[in-house]
Amino acid sequence: MALEPEQVGRSKADLAEMLRVLRKQAGLSQARLAARCHISQSKVSKLETGEVTPSLVDAELILRAVGAPPALVAEVTALARLANTEWQAVRSSWRRGLDKRQAELAALEADAVELRYFLPSMITGLLATPEYIRASLDHVPGDTARTVARKIERQVVLYDTSKRFTFLLTEQAVRWAVVPPPVLAVQLDRLVSLSQLSNVRIGVLPLSTPITRGPMNTFTVYDDRLVTVENFTGRIVFQDARDIAEHLEIFDQYERHALFGEDARDRLREWASCYR
């Protein structure tokens, strides 16, 4: 099922209505359906009114309980996945102000304990120097001074030892010339420094590393509850458990190939020396 941004909000109401109709067509009360699915009647009520968005597991339990045919199972499952997905257009973020987006990211970081960042193209703001941050916002319309300041403020979260961070960067992400060579060398020095924090792991994936799966998108996993995936025109937020599990599996595949610790620092220092 293709993800059309305008469908995302509507899909939640459509899914709630469809589940209600299926229950009635099966001749089941909310109480009987709840008993078959081993969930509470109040949850069934909230799913049917749209107060609670069904996960894929919820949808599959109900579909089995009402004896839905395969074609309908496929349709409702696709709708459930879409209902657990959110599209955030980058131009909308620009209109609201990117500093507000920084506040949202700070809230996500504050709520999470384990954070995983897959960075195939550029260095993320949490690891970036002020010069790198300013240069990376060069294409954004308007005054970005407040956004730069907010990005730098967010970096304090790295020193919260109750949290664990893992950053995976490809060689392209590390060496992409966002800033002039001498400034990029300083940025690489910062990566070396941050990698020595006890709760921060920075892994690098050299281009010479044989990996059959190409790195397609930047994504961040917050614990096991939410994933954000970025592209040129915006970001997709996945909250369904299966989507999250798939991204964790992808992250694990790349993590197994990455250099960490002194191996990563030696490679970063080697690349930094090329720019001095």
Coordinates of C-alpha atoms in Angstrom, one line a residue:
M1 CA 0.0 0.0 0.0
A2 CA 1.5 3.3 -1.1
L3 CA 2.0 6.0 1.5
E4 CA 0.1 9.0 0.4
P5 CA 0.5 11.8 3.0
E6 CA -3.1 13.0 2.8
Q7 CA -4.3 9.5 3.6
V8 CA -2.5 9.2 7.0
G9 CA -5.0 11.1 9.1
R10 CA -8.1 9.7 7.4
S11 CA -6.9 6.1 7.7
K12 CA -7.4 6.1 11.5
A13 CA -11.0 7.0 11.2
D14 CA -11.5 4.5 8.3
L15 CA -9.9 1.7 10.3
A16 CA -12.0 2.3 13.4
E17 CA -15.2 2.3 11.3
M18 CA -14.1 -0.9 9.4
L19 CA -13.5 -2.8 12.7
R20 CA -16.9 -1.7 14.0
V21 CA -18.6 -2.9 10.9
L22 CA -16.8 -6.2 10.8
R23 CA -17.8 -6.9 14.4
K24 CA -21.4 -6.2 13.7
Q25 CA -21.4 -8.2 10.5
A26 CA -20.1 -11.2 12.5
G27 CA -23.0 -10.8 14.9
L28 CA -20.7 -10.1 17.9
S29 CA -21.1 -7.8 20.8
Q30 CA -18.1 -5.8 22.0
A31 CA -18.0 -8.0 25.0
R32 CA -17.9 -11.3 23.0
L33 CA -15.3 -9.9 20.6
A34 CA -13.2 -8.8 23.6
A35 CA -13.4 -12.3 25.0
R36 CA -12.3 -13.9 21.8
C37 CA -9.4 -11.5 21.4
H38 CA -8.4 -11.7 25.1
I39 CA -8.6 -7.9 25.5
S40 CA -10.9 -5.7 27.5
Q41 CA -14.3 -4.5 26.3
S42 CA -13.2 -0.9 27.0
K43 CA -10.3 -1.4 24.6
V44 CA -12.6 -2.7 21.9
S45 CA -14.8 0.4 22.4
K46 CA -11.8 2.7 22.2
L47 CA -10.6 1.0 19.0
E48 CA -14.0 1.4 17.3
T49 CA -14.3 5.0 18.2
G50 CA -10.8 5.9 17.1
E51 CA -9.8 6.9 20.6
V52 CA -7.0 4.3 20.5
T53 CA -5.2 3.4 17.2
P54 CA -5.1 -0.4 16.7
S55 CA -1.7 -1.9 16.3
L56 CA -1.2 -4.6 13.6
V57 CA -1.5 -7.2 16.4
D58 CA -4.8 -5.7 17.5
A59 CA -6.1 -5.7 14.0
E60 CA -5.0 -9.3 13.3
L61 CA -6.7 -10.5 16.6
I62 CA -9.9 -8.9 15.6
L63 CA -9.8 -10.1 12.0
R64 CA -9.3 -13.7 13.1
A65 CA -12.1 -13.4 15.7
V66 CA -14.6 -12.2 13.0
G67 CA -13.4 -14.7 10.4
A68 CA -12.5 -12.1 7.8
P69 CA -11.6 -13.4 4.3
P70 CA -8.0 -13.1 3.1
A71 CA -8.6 -10.2 0.8
L72 CA -10.2 -8.2 3.6
V73 CA -7.4 -9.2 6.0
A74 CA -4.8 -7.7 3.6
E75 CA -6.8 -4.5 3.2
V76 CA -7.3 -4.0 6.9
T77 CA -3.7 -4.9 7.8
A78 CA -2.5 -2.3 5.3
L79 CA -4.8 0.3 6.8
A80 CA -3.6 -0.5 10.3
R81 CA 0.0 0.0 9.2
L82 CA -0.9 3.3 7.6
A83 CA -2.8 4.4 10.7
N84 CA 0.3 3.8 12.8
T85 CA 2.4 6.0 10.4
E86 CA 2.7 9.7 10.3
W87 CA 4.1 11.9 7.5
Q88 CA 5.8 15.2 8.4
A89 CA 6.6 17.4 5.4
V90 CA 9.8 19.3 5.5
R91 CA 8.2 22.5 4.1
S92 CA 5.6 22.4 6.9
S93 CA 8.5 22.3 9.4
W94 CA 10.0 25.3 7.6
R95 CA 6.7 27.2 7.9
R96 CA 6.4 26.5 11.6
G97 CA 10.0 27.2 12.2
L98 CA 12.8 24.7 12.5
D99 CA 13.4 25.7 16.1
K100 CA 10.1 24.2 17.0
R101 CA 11.2 21.0 15.3
Q102 CA 14.2 21.0 17.6
A103 CA 11.9 21.2 20.6
E104 CA 10.0 18.1 19.4
L105 CA 13.3 16.2 18.9
A106 CA 14.4 17.2 22.4
A107 CA 11.2 15.8 23.8
L108 CA 11.7 12.5 22.0
E109 CA 15.3 12.3 23.3
A110 CA 14.2 13.1 26.8
D111 CA 11.6 10.3 26.8
A112 CA 14.0 7.7 25.4
V113 CA 16.6 5.6 27.2
E114 CA 18.3 3.9 24.2
L115 CA 18.7 5.8 21.0
R116 CA 20.1 4.5 17.7
Y117 CA 21.0 6.7 14.8
F118 CA 21.7 5.4 11.3
L119 CA 23.5 8.1 9.3
P120 CA 24.4 7.2 5.7
S121 CA 24.8 10.7 4.3
M122 CA 25.6 13.4 6.9
I123 CA 26.6 13.9 10.5
T124 CA 23.6 14.5 12.8
G125 CA 23.2 17.7 14.8
L126 CA 23.8 16.0 18.1
L127 CA 27.4 15.3 17.0
A128 CA 28.0 18.4 14.9
T129 CA 30.1 21.5 15.5
P130 CA 28.4 24.9 15.3
E131 CA 30.1 25.5 11.9
Y132 CA 28.9 22.2 10.5
I133 CA 25.3 22.9 11.8
R134 CA 25.2 26.4 10.2
A135 CA 26.5 25.0 6.9
S136 CA 24.0 22.1 6.9
L137 CA 21.2 24.7 7.2
D138 CA 22.4 26.8 4.2
H139 CA 19.5 25.5 2.0
V140 CA 16.8 26.4 4.5
P141 CA 14.9 29.7 3.9
G142 CA 14.9 32.4 6.5
D143 CA 17.0 33.1 9.6
T144 CA 18.4 29.9 11.0
A145 CA 20.2 31.4 14.0
R146 CA 17.6 30.1 16.5
T147 CA 17.7 26.7 15.0
V148 CA 21.5 26.5 15.3
A149 CA 21.2 27.6 18.9
R150 CA 18.6 24.9 19.7
K151 CA 20.6 22.2 18.0
I152 CA 23.6 23.1 20.1
E153 CA 21.4 23.1 23.3
R154 CA 20.1 19.6 22.5
Q155 CA 23.7 18.2 22.6
V156 CA 23.6 18.3 26.4
V157 CA 21.6 15.1 26.3
L158 CA 24.7 13.2 25.3
Y159 CA 26.1 13.8 28.8
D160 CA 23.0 12.2 30.5
T161 CA 24.5 8.9 31.5
S162 CA 21.0 7.4 32.1
K163 CA 20.7 7.2 28.3
R164 CA 22.6 5.1 25.8
F165 CA 23.4 6.4 22.3
T166 CA 24.7 4.4 19.3
F167 CA 25.5 6.3 16.1
L168 CA 26.4 4.5 12.9
L169 CA 28.0 6.7 10.2
T170 CA 29.1 5.7 6.8
E171 CA 32.4 7.0 5.5
Q172 CA 30.3 9.2 3.1
A173 CA 28.5 10.7 6.1
V174 CA 31.7 11.5 7.9
R175 CA 33.6 12.9 4.8
W176 CA 30.8 14.7 2.9
A177 CA 32.2 18.2 2.4
V178 CA 29.5 20.2 4.2
V179 CA 32.3 22.6 5.4
P180 CA 35.8 23.4 4.1
P181 CA 38.5 20.8 4.7
P182 CA 40.1 22.4 7.9
V183 CA 36.7 22.8 9.5
L184 CA 35.8 19.2 8.6
A185 CA 39.0 18.1 10.3
V186 CA 37.7 19.8 13.5
Q187 CA 34.4 18.1 13.1
L188 CA 36.1 14.7 12.9
D189 CA 38.1 15.6 16.0
R190 CA 34.7 16.2 17.8
L191 CA 33.5 12.7 16.8
V192 CA 36.7 11.2 18.3
S193 CA 36.1 13.1 21.5
L194 CA 32.4 12.2 21.9
S195 CA 33.1 8.6 21.2
Q196 CA 35.0 8.4 24.5
L197 CA 31.9 9.2 26.5
S198 CA 30.9 6.2 28.5
N199 CA 27.3 6.1 27.2
V200 CA 28.0 7.0 23.6
R201 CA 29.1 4.5 20.9
I202 CA 30.1 5.9 17.5
G203 CA 30.6 3.4 14.8
V204 CA 31.9 4.0 11.3
L205 CA 31.4 2.0 8.1
P206 CA 34.3 2.5 5.7
L207 CA 33.5 2.3 2.0
S208 CA 35.9 -0.6 1.7
T209 CA 33.7 -2.7 4.1
P210 CA 31.8 -5.4 2.1
I211 CA 28.1 -4.9 2.8
T212 CA 25.5 -6.3 0.3
R213 CA 22.7 -4.0 1.5
G214 CA 23.0 -0.4 0.4
P215 CA 22.3 2.4 3.0
M216 CA 19.1 4.0 1.8
N217 CA 17.8 6.4 4.5
T218 CA 18.7 8.2 7.6
F219 CA 16.7 6.9 10.5
T220 CA 16.5 7.1 14.3
V221 CA 15.0 4.5 16.6
Y222 CA 13.8 5.6 20.1
D223 CA 13.8 2.6 22.4
D224 CA 11.5 0.1 20.8
R225 CA 8.5 2.4 20.4
L226 CA 9.1 4.8 17.5
V227 CA 11.2 5.2 14.4
T228 CA 11.7 8.4 12.3
V229 CA 12.9 8.0 8.7
E230 CA 14.1 11.0 6.7
N231 CA 14.2 11.8 3.0
F232 CA 14.5 15.0 1.0
T233 CA 10.9 16.1 1.3
G234 CA 10.1 15.1 4.9
R235 CA 10.1 12.4 7.5
I236 CA 8.0 9.4 8.2
V237 CA 7.2 8.4 11.8
F238 CA 6.5 4.7 12.3
Q239 CA 4.9 3.5 15.6
D240 CA 3.8 0.0 14.6
A241 CA 5.8 -2.7 16.4
R242 CA 6.6 -4.6 13.1
D243 CA 8.0 -1.5 11.4
I244 CA 10.1 -0.7 14.5
A245 CA 11.4 -4.3 14.6
E246 CA 12.4 -4.2 10.9
H247 CA 14.4 -1.0 11.5
L248 CA 16.1 -2.5 14.5
E249 CA 17.1 -5.5 12.4
I250 CA 18.5 -3.3 9.7
F251 CA 20.4 -1.3 12.3
D252 CA 21.8 -4.5 13.8
Q253 CA 23.0 -5.7 10.3
Y254 CA 25.0 -2.5 9.8
E255 CA 26.2 -2.4 13.4
R256 CA 27.8 -5.8 13.0
H257 CA 30.0 -4.4 10.2
A258 CA 31.0 -1.1 11.9
L259 CA 34.2 -0.1 13.5
F260 CA 33.9 1.0 17.2
G261 CA 36.2 2.2 19.9
E262 CA 39.9 2.7 19.1
D263 CA 39.4 1.2 15.6
A264 CA 36.8 3.8 14.8
R265 CA 38.9 6.6 16.4
D266 CA 42.0 5.6 14.4
R267 CA 40.0 5.7 11.2
L268 CA 38.5 9.1 12.1
R269 CA 41.9 10.5 12.9
E270 CA 43.2 9.2 9.6
W271 CA 40.4 10.9 7.7
A272 CA 40.9 14.1 9.7
S273 CA 44.6 14.2 8.8
C274 CA 43.6 14.2 5.1
Y275 CA 41.9 17.6 5.6
R276 CA 44.6 19.3 7.5

